[in-house]
Coordinates of N, CA and C in Angstrom, one line a residue:
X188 N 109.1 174.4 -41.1 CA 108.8 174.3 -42.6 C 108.1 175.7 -43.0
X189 N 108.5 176.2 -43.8 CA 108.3 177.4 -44.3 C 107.4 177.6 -45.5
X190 N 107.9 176.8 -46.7 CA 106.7 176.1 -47.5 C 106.6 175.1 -47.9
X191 N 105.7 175.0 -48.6 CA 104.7 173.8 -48.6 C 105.5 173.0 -49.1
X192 N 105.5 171.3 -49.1 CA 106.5 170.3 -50.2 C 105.5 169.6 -50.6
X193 N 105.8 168.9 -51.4 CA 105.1 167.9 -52.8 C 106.3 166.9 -52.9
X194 N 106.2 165.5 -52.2 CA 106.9 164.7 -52.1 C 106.5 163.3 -53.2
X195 N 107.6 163.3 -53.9 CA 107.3 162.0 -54.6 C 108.4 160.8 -55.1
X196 N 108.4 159.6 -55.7 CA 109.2 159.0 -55.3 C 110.0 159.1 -56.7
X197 N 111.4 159.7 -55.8 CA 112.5 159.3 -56.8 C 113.2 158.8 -57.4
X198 N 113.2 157.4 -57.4 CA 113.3 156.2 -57.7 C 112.8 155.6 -58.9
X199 N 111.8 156.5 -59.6 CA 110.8 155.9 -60.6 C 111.2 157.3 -61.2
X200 N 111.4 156.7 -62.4 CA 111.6 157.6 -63.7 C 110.4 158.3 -64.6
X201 N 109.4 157.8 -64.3 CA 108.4 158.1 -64.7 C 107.6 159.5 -63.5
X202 N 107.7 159.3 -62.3 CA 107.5 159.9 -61.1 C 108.5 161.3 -61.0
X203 N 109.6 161.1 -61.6 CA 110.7 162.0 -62.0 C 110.2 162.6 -62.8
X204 N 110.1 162.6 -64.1 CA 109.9 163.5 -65.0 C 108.1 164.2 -65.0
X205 N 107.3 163.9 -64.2 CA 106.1 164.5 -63.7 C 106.5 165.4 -62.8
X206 N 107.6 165.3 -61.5 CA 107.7 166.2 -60.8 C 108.9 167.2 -61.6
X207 N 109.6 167.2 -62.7 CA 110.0 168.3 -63.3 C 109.1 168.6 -64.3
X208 N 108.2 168.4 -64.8 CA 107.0 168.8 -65.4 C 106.5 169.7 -64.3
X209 N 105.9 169.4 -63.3 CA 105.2 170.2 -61.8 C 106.4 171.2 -61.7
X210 N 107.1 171.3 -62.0 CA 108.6 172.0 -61.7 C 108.6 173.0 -62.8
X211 N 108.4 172.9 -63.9 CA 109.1 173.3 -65.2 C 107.7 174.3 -65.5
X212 N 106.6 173.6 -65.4 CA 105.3 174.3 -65.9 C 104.4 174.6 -64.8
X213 N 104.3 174.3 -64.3 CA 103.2 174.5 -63.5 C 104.0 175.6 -62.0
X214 N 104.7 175.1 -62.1 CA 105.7 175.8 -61.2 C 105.3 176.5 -59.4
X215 N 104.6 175.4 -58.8 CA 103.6 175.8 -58.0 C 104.7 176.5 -56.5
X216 N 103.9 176.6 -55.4 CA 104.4 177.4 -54.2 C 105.1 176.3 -53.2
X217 N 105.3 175.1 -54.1 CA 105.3 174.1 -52.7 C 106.8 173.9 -53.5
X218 N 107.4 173.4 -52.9 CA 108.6 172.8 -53.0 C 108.8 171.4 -53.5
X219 N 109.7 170.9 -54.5 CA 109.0 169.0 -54.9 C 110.3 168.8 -54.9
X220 N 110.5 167.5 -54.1 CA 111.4 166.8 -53.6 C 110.7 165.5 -53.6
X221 N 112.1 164.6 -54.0 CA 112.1 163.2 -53.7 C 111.8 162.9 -52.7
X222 N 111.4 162.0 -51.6 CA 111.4 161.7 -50.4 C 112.3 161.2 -50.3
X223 N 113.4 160.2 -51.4 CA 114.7 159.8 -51.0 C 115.9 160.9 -50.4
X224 N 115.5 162.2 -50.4 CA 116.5 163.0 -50.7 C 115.8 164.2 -49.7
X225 N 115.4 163.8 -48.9 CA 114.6 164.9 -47.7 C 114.3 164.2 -46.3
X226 N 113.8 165.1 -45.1 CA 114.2 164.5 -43.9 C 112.3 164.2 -44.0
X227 N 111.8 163.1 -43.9 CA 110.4 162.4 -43.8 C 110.0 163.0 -42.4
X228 N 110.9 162.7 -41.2 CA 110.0 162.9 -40.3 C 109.9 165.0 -39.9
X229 N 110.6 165.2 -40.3 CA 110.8 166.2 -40.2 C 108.8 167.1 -40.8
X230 N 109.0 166.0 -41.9 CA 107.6 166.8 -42.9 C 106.5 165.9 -41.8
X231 N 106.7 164.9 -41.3 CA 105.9 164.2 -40.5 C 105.0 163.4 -41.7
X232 N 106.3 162.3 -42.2 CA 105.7 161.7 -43.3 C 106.5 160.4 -43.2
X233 N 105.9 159.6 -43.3 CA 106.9 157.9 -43.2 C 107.2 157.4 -44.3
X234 N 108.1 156.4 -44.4 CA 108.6 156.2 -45.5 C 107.7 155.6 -46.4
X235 N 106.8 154.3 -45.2 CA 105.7 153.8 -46.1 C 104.9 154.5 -46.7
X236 N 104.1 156.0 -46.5 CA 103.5 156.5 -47.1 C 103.7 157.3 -48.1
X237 N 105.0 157.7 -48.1 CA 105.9 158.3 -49.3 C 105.9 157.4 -50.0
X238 N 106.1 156.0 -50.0 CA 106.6 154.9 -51.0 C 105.0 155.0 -51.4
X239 N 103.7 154.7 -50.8 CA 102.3 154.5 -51.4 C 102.1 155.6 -52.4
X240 N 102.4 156.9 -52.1 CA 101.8 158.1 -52.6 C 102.1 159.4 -52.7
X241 N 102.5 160.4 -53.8 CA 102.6 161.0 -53.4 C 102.0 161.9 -52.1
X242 N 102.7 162.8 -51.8 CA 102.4 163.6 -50.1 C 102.6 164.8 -50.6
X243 N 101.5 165.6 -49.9 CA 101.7 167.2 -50.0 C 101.8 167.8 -48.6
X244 N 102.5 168.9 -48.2 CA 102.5 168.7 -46.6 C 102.9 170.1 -46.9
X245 N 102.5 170.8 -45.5 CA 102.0 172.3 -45.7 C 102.0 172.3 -44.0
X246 N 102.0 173.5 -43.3 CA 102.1 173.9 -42.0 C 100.8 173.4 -41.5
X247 N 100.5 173.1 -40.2 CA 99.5 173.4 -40.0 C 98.4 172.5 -40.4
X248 N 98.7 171.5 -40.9 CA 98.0 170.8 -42.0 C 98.6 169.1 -41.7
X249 N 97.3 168.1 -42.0 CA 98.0 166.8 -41.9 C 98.8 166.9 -43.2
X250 N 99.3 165.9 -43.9 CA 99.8 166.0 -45.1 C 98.2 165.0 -45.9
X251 N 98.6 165.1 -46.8 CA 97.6 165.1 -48.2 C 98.3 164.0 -49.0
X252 N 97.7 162.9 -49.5 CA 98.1 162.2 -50.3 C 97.4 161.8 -51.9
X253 N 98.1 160.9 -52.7 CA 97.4 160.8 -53.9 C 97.0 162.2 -54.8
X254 N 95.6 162.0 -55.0 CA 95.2 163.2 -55.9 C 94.6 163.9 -55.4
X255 N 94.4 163.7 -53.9 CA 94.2 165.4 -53.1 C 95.4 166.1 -52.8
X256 N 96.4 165.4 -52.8 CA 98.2 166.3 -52.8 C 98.4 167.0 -53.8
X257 N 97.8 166.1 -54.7 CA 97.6 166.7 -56.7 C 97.3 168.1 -56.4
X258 N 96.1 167.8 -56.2 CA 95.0 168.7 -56.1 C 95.5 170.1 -55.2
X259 N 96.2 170.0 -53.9 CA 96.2 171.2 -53.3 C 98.2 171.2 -53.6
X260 N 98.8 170.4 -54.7 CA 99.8 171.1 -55.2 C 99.2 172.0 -56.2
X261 N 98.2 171.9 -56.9 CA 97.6 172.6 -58.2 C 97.3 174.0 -57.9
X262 N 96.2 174.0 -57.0 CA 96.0 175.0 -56.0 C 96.9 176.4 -55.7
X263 N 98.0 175.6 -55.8 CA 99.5 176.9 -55.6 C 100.3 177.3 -56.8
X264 N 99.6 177.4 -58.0 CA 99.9 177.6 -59.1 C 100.3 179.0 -59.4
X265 N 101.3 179.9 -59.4 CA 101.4 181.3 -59.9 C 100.5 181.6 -60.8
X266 N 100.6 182.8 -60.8 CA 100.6 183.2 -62.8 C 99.1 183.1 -63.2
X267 N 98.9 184.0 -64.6 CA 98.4 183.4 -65.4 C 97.6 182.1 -65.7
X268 N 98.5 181.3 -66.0 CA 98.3 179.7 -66.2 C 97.9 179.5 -65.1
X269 N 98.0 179.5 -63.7 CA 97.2 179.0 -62.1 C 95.9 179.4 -62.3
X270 N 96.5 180.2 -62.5 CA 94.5 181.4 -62.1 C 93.9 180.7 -62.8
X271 N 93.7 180.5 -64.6 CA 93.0 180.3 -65.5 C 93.0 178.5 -66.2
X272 N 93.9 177.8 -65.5 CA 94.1 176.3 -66.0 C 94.5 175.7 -64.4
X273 N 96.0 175.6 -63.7 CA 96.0 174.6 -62.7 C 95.1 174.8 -61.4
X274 N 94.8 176.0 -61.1 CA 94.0 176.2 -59.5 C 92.6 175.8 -59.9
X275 N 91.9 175.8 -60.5 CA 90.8 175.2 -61.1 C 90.7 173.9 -61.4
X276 N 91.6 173.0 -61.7 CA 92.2 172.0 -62.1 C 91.9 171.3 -60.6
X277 N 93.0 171.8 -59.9 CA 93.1 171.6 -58.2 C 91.9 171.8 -57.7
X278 N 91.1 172.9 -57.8 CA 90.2 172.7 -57.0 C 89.1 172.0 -57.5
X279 N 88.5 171.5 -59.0 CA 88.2 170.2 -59.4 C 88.4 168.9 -58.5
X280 N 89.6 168.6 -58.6 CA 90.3 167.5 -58.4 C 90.3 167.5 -56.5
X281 N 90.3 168.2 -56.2 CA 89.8 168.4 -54.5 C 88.4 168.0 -53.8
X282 N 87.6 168.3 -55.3 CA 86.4 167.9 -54.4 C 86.0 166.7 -54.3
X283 N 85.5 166.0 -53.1 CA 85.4 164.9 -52.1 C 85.2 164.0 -53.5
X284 N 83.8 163.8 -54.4 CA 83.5 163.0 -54.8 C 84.8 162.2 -56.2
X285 N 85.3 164.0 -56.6 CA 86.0 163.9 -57.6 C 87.3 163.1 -57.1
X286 N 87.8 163.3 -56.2 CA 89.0 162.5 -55.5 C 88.7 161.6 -55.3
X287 N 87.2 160.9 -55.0 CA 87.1 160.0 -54.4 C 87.1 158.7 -55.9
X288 N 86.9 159.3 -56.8 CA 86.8 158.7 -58.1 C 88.3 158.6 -58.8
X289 N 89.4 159.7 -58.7 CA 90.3 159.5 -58.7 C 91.5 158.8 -58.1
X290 N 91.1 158.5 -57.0 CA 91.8 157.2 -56.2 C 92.2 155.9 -57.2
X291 N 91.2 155.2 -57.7 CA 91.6 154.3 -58.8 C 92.5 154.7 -59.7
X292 N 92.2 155.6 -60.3 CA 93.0 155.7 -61.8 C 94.5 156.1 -60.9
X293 N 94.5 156.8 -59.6 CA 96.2 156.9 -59.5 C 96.6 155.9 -59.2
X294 N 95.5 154.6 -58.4 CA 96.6 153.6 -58.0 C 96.7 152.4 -59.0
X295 N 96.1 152.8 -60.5 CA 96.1 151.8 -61.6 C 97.7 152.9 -62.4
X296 N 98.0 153.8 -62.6 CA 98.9 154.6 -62.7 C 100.3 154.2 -61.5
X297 N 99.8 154.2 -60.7 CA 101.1 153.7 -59.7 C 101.4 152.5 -60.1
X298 N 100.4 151.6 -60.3 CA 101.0 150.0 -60.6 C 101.2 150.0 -62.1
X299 N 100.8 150.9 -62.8 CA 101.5 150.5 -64.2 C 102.5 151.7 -64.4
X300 N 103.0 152.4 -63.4 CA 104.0 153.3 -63.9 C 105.5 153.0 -64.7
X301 N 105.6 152.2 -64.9 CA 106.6 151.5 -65.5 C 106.2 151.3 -66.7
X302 N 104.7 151.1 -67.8 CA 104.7 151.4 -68.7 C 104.6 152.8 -69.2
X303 N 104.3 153.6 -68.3 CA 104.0 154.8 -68.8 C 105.3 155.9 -69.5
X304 N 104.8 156.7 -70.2 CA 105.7 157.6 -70.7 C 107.1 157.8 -70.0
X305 N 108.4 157.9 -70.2 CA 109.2 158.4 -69.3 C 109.5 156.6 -67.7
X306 N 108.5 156.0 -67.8 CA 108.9 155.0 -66.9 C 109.9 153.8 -67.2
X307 N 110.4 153.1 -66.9 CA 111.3 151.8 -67.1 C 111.1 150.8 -66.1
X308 N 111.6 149.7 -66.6 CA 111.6 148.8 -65.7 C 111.8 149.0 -64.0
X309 N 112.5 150.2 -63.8 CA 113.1 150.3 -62.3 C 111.5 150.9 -61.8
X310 N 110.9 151.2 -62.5 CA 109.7 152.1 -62.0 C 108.4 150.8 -61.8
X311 N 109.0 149.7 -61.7 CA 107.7 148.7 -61.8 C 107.8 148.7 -59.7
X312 N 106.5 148.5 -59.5 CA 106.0 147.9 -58.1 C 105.7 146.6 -57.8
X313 N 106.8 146.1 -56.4 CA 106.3 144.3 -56.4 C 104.9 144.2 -56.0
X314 N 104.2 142.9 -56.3 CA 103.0 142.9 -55.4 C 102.7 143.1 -54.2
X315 N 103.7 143.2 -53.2 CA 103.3 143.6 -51.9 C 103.4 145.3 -51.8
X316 N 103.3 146.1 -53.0 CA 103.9 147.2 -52.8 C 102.2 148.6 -51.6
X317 N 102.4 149.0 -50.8 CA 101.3 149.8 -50.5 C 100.7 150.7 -51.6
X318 N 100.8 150.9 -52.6 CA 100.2 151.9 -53.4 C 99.5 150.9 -54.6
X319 N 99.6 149.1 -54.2 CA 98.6 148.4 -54.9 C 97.2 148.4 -53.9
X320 N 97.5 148.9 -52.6 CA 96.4 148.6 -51.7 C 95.2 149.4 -51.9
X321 N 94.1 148.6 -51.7 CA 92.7 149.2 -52.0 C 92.4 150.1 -50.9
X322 N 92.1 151.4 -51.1 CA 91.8 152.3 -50.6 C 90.3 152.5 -49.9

């Protein structure tokens, strides 16, 4: 693996158009791909945890989930805009307490991603889904 990936689920419409948002603007160093549509073990990522959360995976490194994946996709922001808005953003969002407080709101966001902007009915989670599970 040569660079970084930012794995998230392509299956949800809502999850789609955030990672071409991450794509379009933010435009970071890592690569974003579906997990449906890339080799998991390869990144040394399972399907369950792909399905719970986004994954950020980088050499050398375990992989990174939820809003620490956020966080060190932020981190690799080019430009301008990196320097002065996302890497700051990221490194916010990275620190222990701040992530640790952000864990809720992503997994109230994963279970309501199907109301959200850009989501639809295919983007709802059953109740047994791992990204309702308490962290």
């Amino acid at each position: 693996m040569h660079r970084p990936t930012f794995v998230f689920d392509g299956d949800c419409a809502f999850c789609s158009s955030c990672a071409r948002f991450i794509e379009n603007r933010i435009r970071p160093a890592a690569q974003v791909v579906a997990w449906q549509f890339t080799d998991l073990d390869a990144l040394g990522v399972t399907e369950e945890q792909a399905g719970a959360a986004v994954q950020y995976v980088t050499a050398g490194r375990a992989p990174t989930a939820g809003p620490v994946a956020i966080a060190d996709l932020l981190k690799t922001a080019p430009g301008l805009a990196g320097r002065l808005l996302w890497r700051p953003a990221g490194a916010i969002l990275g620190l222990r307490p701040v992530s640790a407080l952000a864990w809720p709101v992503y997994r109230w966001v994963a279970r309501n991603r199907h109301r959200m902007p850009g989501g639809t009915a295919a983007c709802a989670l059953p109740p047994n889904h791992p990204a309702r599970a308490g962290r």
